[in-house]
mmCIF file of C-alpha atoms and ligand atoms in Angstrom:
data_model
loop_
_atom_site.group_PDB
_atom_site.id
_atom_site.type_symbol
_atom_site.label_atom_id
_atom_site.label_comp_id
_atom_site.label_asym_id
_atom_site.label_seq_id
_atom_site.Cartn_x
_atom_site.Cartn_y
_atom_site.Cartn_z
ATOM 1 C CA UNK D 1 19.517 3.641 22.668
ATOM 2 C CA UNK D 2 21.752 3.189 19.659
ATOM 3 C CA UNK D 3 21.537 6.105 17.003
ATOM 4 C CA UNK D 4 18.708 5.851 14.119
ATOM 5 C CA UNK D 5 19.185 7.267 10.536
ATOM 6 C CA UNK D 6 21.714 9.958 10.723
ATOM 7 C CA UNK D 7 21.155 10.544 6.515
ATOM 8 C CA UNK D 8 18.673 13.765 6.777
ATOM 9 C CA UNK D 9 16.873 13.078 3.209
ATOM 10 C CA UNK D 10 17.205 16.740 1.616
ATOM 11 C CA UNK D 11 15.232 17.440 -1.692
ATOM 12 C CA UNK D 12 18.823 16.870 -3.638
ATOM 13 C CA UNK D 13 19.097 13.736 -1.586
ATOM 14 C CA UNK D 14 15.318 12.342 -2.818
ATOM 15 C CA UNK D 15 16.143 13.200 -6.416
ATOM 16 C CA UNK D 16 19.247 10.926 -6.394
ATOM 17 C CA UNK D 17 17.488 8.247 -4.904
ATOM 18 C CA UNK D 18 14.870 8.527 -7.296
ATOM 19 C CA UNK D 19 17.435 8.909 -10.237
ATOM 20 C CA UNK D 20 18.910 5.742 -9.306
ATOM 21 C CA UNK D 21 15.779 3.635 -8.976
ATOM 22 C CA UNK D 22 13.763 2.097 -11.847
ATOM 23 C CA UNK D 23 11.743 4.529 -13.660
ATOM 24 C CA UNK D 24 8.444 5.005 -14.300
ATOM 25 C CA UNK D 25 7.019 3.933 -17.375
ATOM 26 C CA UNK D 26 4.807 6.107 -19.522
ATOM 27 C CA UNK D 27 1.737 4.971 -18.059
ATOM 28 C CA UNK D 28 2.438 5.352 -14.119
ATOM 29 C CA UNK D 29 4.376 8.684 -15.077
ATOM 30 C CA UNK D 30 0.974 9.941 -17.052
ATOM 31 C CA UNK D 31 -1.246 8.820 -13.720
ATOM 32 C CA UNK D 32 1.069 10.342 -11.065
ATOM 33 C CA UNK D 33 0.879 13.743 -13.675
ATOM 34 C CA UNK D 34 -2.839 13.536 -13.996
ATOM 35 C CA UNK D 35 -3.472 12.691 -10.011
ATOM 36 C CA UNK D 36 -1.727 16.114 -9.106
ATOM 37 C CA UNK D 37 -3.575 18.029 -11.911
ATOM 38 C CA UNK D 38 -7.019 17.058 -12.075
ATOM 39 C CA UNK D 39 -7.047 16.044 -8.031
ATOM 40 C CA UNK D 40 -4.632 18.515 -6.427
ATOM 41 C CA UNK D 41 -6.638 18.554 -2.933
ATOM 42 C CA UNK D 42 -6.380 14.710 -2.778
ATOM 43 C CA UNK D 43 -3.033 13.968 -4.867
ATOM 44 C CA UNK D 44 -1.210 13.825 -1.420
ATOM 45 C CA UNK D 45 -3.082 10.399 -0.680
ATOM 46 C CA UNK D 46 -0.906 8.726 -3.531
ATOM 47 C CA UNK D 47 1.525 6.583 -2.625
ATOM 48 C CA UNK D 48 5.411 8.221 -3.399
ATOM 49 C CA UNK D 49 7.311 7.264 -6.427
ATOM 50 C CA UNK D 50 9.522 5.295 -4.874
ATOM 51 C CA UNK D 51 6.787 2.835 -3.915
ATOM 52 C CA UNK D 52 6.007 1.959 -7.079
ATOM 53 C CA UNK D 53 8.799 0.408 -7.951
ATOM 54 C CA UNK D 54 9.361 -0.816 -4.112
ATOM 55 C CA UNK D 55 5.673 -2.685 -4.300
ATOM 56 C CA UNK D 56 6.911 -4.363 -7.583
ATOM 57 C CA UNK D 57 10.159 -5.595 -6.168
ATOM 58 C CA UNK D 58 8.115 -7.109 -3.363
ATOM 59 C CA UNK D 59 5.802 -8.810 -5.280
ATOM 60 C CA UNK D 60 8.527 -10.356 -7.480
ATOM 61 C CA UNK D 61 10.374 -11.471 -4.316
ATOM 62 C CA UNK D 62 7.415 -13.138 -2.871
ATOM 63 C CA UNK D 63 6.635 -14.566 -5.834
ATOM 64 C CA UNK D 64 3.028 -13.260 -4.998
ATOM 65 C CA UNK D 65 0.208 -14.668 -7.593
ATOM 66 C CA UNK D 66 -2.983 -13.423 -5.420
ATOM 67 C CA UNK D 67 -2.183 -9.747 -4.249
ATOM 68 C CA UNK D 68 -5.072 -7.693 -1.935
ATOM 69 C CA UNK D 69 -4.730 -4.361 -1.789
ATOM 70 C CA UNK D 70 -6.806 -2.443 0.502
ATOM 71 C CA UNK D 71 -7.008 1.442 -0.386
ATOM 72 C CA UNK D 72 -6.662 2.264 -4.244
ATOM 73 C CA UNK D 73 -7.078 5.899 -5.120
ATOM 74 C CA UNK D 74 -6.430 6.415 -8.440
ATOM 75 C CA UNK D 75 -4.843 3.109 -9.216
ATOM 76 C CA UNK D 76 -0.880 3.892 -8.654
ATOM 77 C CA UNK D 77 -0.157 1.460 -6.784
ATOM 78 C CA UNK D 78 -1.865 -0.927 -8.064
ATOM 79 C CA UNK D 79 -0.875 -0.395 -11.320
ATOM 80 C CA UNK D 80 3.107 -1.348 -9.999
ATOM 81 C CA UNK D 81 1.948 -4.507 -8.336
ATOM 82 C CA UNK D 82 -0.156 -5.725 -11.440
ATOM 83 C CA UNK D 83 2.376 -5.240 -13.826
ATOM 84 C CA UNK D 84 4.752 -7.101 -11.522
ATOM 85 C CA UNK D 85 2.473 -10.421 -10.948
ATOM 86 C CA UNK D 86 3.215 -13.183 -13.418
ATOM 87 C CA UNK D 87 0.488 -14.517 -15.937
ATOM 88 C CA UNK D 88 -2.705 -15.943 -14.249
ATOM 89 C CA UNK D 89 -1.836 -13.612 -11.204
ATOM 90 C CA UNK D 90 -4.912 -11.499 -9.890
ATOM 91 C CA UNK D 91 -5.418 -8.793 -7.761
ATOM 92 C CA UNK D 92 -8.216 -7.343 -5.871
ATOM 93 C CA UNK D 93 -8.338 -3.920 -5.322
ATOM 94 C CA UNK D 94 -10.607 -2.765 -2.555
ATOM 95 C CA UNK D 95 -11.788 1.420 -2.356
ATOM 96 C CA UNK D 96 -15.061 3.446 -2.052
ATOM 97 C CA UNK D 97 -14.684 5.653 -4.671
ATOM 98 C CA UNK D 98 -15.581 5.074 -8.381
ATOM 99 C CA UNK D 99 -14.628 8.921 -9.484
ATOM 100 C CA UNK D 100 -11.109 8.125 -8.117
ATOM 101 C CA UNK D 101 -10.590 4.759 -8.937
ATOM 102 C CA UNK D 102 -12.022 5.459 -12.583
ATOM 103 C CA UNK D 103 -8.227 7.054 -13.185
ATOM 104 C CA UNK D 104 -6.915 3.528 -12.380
ATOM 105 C CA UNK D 105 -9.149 1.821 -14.349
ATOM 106 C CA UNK D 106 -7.797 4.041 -17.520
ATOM 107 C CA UNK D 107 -4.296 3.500 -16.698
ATOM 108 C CA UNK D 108 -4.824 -0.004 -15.808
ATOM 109 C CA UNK D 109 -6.049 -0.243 -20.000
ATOM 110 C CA UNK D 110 -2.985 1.280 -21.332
ATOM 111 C CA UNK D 111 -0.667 -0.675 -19.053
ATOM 112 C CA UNK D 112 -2.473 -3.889 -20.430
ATOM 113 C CA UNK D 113 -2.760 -5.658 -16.996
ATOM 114 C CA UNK D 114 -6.904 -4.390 -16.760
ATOM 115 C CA UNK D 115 -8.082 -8.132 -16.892
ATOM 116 C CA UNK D 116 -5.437 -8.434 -13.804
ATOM 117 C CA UNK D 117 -7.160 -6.319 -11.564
ATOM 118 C CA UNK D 118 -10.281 -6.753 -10.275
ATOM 119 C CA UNK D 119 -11.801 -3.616 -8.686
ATOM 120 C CA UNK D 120 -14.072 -4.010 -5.749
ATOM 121 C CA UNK D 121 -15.592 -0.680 -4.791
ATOM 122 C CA UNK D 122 -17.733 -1.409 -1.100
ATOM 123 C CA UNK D 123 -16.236 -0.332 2.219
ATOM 124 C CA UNK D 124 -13.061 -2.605 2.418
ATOM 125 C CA UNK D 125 -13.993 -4.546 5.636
ATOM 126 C CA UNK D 126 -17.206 -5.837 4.110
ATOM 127 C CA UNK D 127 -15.072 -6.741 0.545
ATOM 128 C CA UNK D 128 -12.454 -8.928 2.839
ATOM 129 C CA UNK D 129 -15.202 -10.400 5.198
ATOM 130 C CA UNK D 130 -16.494 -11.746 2.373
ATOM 131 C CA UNK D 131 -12.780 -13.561 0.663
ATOM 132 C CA UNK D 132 -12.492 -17.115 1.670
ATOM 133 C CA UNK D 133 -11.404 -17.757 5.092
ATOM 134 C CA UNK D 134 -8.521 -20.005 4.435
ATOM 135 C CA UNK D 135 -5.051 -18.559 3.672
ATOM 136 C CA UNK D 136 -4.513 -17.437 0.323
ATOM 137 C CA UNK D 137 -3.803 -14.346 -0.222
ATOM 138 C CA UNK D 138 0.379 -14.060 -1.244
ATOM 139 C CA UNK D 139 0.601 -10.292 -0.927
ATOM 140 C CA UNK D 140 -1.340 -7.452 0.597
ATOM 141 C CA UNK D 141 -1.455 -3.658 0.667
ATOM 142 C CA UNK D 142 -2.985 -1.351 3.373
ATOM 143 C CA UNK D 143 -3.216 2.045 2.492
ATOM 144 C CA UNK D 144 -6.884 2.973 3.155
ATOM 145 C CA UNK D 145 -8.543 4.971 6.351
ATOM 146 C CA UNK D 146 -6.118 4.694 9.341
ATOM 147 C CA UNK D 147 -9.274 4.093 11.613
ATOM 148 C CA UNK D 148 -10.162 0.415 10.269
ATOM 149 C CA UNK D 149 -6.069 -0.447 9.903
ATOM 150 C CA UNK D 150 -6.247 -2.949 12.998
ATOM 151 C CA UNK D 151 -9.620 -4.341 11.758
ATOM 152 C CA UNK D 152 -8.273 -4.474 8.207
ATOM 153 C CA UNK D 153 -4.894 -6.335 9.445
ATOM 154 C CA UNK D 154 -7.310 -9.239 11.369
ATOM 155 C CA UNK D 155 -9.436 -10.088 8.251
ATOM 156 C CA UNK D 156 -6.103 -10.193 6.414
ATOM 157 C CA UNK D 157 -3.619 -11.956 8.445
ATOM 158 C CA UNK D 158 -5.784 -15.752 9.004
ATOM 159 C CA UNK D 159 -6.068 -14.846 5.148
ATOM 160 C CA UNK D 160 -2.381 -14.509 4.414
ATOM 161 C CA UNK D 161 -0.449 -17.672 3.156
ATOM 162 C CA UNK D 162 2.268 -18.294 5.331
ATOM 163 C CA UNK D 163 5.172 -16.231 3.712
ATOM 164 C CA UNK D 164 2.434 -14.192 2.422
ATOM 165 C CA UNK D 165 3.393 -10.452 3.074
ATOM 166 C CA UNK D 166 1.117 -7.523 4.455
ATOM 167 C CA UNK D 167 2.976 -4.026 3.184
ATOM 168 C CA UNK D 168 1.433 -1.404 5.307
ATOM 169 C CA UNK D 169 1.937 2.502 4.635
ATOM 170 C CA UNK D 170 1.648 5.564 6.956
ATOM 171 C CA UNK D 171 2.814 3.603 10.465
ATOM 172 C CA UNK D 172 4.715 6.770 10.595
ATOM 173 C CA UNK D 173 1.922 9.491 10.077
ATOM 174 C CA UNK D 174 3.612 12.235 9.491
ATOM 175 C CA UNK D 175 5.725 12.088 12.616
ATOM 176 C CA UNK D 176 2.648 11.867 14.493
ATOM 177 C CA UNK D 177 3.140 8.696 16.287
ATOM 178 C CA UNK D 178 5.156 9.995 18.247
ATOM 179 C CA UNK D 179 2.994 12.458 20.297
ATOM 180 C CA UNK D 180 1.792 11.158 24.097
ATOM 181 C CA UNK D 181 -1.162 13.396 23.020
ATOM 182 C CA UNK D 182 -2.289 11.539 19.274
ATOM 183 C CA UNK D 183 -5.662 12.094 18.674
ATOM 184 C CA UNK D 184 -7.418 10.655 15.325
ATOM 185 C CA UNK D 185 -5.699 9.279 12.699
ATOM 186 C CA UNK D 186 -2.483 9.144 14.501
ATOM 187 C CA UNK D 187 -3.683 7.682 17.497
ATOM 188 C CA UNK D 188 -5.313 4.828 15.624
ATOM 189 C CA UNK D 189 -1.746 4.251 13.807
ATOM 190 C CA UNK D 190 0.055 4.431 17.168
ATOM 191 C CA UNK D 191 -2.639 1.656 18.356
ATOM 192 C CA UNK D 192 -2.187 -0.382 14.973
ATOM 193 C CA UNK D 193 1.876 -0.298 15.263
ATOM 194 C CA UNK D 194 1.391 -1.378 19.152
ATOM 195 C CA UNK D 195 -0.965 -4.348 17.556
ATOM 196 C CA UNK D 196 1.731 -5.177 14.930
ATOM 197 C CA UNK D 197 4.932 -5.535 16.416
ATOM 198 C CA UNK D 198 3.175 -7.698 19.366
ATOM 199 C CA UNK D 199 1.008 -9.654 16.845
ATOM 200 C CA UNK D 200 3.014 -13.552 17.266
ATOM 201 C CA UNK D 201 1.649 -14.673 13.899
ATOM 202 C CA UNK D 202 3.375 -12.206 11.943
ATOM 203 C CA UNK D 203 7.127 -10.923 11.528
ATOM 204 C CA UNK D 204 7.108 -7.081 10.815
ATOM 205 C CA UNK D 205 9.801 -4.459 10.346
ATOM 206 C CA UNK D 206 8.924 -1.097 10.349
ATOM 207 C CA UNK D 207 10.625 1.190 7.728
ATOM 208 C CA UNK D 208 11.407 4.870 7.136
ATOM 209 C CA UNK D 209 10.396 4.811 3.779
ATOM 210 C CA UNK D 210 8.454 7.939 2.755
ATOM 211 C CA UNK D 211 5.532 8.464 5.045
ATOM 212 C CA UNK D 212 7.180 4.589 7.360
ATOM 213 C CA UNK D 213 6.387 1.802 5.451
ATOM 214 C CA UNK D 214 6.010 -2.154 7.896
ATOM 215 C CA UNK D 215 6.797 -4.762 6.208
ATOM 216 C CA UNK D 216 4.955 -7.871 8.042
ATOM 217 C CA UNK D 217 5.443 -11.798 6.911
ATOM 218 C CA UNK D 218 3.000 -14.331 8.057
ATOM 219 C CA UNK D 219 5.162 -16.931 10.209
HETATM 220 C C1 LIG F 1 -4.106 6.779 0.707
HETATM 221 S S1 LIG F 1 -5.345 6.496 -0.482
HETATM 222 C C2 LIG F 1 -4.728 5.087 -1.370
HETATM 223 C C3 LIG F 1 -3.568 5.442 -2.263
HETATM 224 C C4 LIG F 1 -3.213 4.393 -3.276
HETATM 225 N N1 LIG F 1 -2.696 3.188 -2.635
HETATM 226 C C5 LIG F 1 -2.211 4.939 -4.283
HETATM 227 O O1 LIG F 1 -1.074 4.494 -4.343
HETATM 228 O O2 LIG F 1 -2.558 5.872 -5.017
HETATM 229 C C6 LIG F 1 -6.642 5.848 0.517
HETATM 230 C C7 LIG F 1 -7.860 5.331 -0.229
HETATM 231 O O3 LIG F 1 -8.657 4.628 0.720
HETATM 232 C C8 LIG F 1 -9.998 4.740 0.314
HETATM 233 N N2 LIG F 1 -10.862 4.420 1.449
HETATM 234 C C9 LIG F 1 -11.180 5.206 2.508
HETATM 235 N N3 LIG F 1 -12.029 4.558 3.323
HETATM 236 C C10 LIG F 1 -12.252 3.338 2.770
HETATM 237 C C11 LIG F 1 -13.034 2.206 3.141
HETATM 238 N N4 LIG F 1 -13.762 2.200 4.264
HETATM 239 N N5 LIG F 1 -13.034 1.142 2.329
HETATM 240 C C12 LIG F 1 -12.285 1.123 1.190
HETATM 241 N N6 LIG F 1 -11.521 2.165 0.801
HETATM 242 C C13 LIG F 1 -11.511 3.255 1.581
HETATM 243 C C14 LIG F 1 -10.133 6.167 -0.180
HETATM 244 O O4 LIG F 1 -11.233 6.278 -1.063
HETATM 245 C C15 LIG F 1 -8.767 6.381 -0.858
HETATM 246 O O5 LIG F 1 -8.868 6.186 -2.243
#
C-alpha cells in the first residue's frame, strides 16, 4: 500500500491553514461564537471552519442554483452555501429542530440571503420523499443522523442533476471506521462508505478534511 498523509495536522498546523483561507465574515463568525456559548453540549455537531468556506467554493464551482442540504443545526453551513448561490438560487434546508435551527434563521437575516433559504423542519427522509422525482437538485449536503445516511443518499442521488454534487461529512467518524468491531453510528458510516464507493451512478472521493469529508458527482 502506498503511504497516506504523512502531514500530522498539529494545532499550529490548523491555525495556518485557517489563516490562509477566506475568513469568516461577521455574521458566520457571530454564529460559530454564539453556537459554542449558548449550545456548548451540542456545538461539536457544527460543521469546522474550514467548511464554510470549502461548501462555498463548491457551490461556486458547480455552479449549483438548487442546493439540498440535509442536517442544519444552527444554520452554519447553510449560511456559506446561501451566500455563495447566485440570484434566483434556493436552498432547502432539511432538520428536526426549530430551537436549533432558530439561530440560523437569525443569522440567515443579517447575512441577507433569508428569502434564499427555505427551512423545512420534518424528519429529512419524509422532506426529500416528498421533492420531485426527476433530477434537479445541483448540490447537496449530508450532515444529519449517520443511521438514515444510506437512505438519505438513495432519495438524493435519482434527484441529483448529472454533475450535481452530494458533499457528505463524517465518512470518517472520528477514526471509527476503522474498527472490525463498529457498533452504532460508526458502523452505519462504515456501511454508507461501502455503499458509496461501489454506488456506479456516482463518482466519489473520500477526503481527510476535518471529521473525512466524500465528495460524490452524479455520472
Ligand atoms: C451535525 S448537525 C448539522 C450541522 C450543520 N450542518 C452545521 O454546519 O452546523 C446534525 C443535524 O441533524 C439533525 N437531524 C437529526 N436527525 C434528523 C432527521 N431525522 N431529520 C432531519 N434532521 C435531523 C439534528 O437536529 C442536527 O441539527
Amino acid at each position: 500500500m502506498t503511504k497516506g498523509n504523512e502531514t500530522k495536522i498539529t494545532d499550529e498546523l490548523y491555525a495556518y491553514m485557517l489563516a490562509h483561507n477566506p475568513p469568516l465574515d461577521a455574521v458566520q463568525r457571530e454564529l460559530v461564537e454564539t453556537t459554542y456559548a449558548r449550545l456548548p453540549d451540542h456545538a461539536g455537531m457544527q460543521s469546522a471552519e474550514e467548511q464554510g468556506p470549502l461548501l462555498a467554493f463548491l457551490v461556486r464551482l458547480t455552479g449549483a442554483r438548487h442546493i439540498v442540504e440535509v442536517g442544519t443545526f444552527t444554520g452554519f453551513s447553510a449560511l456559506a452555501m446561501a451566500q455563495a448561490l447566485p440570484a434566483g438560487g434556493r436552498l432547502i434546508a432539511c432538520d428536526i429542530s426549530e430551537e436549533w435551527t432558530a439561530y440560523g434563521r437569525e443569522a440567515w437575516a443579517k447575512a441577507g440571503v433569508a428569502d434564499r433559504i427555505e427551512l423545512r423542519i420534518a424528519p429529512a427522509l419524509d422532506t426529500l420523499r416528498a421533492m420531485p422525482a426527476e433530477p434537479h437538485i445541483d448540490f447537496a449536503y449530508l450532515d444529519a443522523d449517520k443511521g438514515n445516511y444510506i437512505a438519505y443518499w438513495e432519495e438524493l442521488v435519482p434527484r441529483m442533476r448529472q454533475g450535481g454534487v452530494i458533499t457528505t461529512d463524517n465518512v470518517l467518524f472520528h477514526g471509527g471506521v476503522t474498527d472490525p468491531r463498529a457498533t452504532g453510528g460508526a458502523a452505519a458510516i462504515q456501511e454508507f462508505n461501502n455503499h458509496v464507493s461501489a454506488d456506479p451512478r456516482m463518482d466519489s472521493v473520500m477526503l481527510t478534511v476535518s471529521d473525512g469529508l466524500t465528495l460524490s458527482r452524479k455520472r
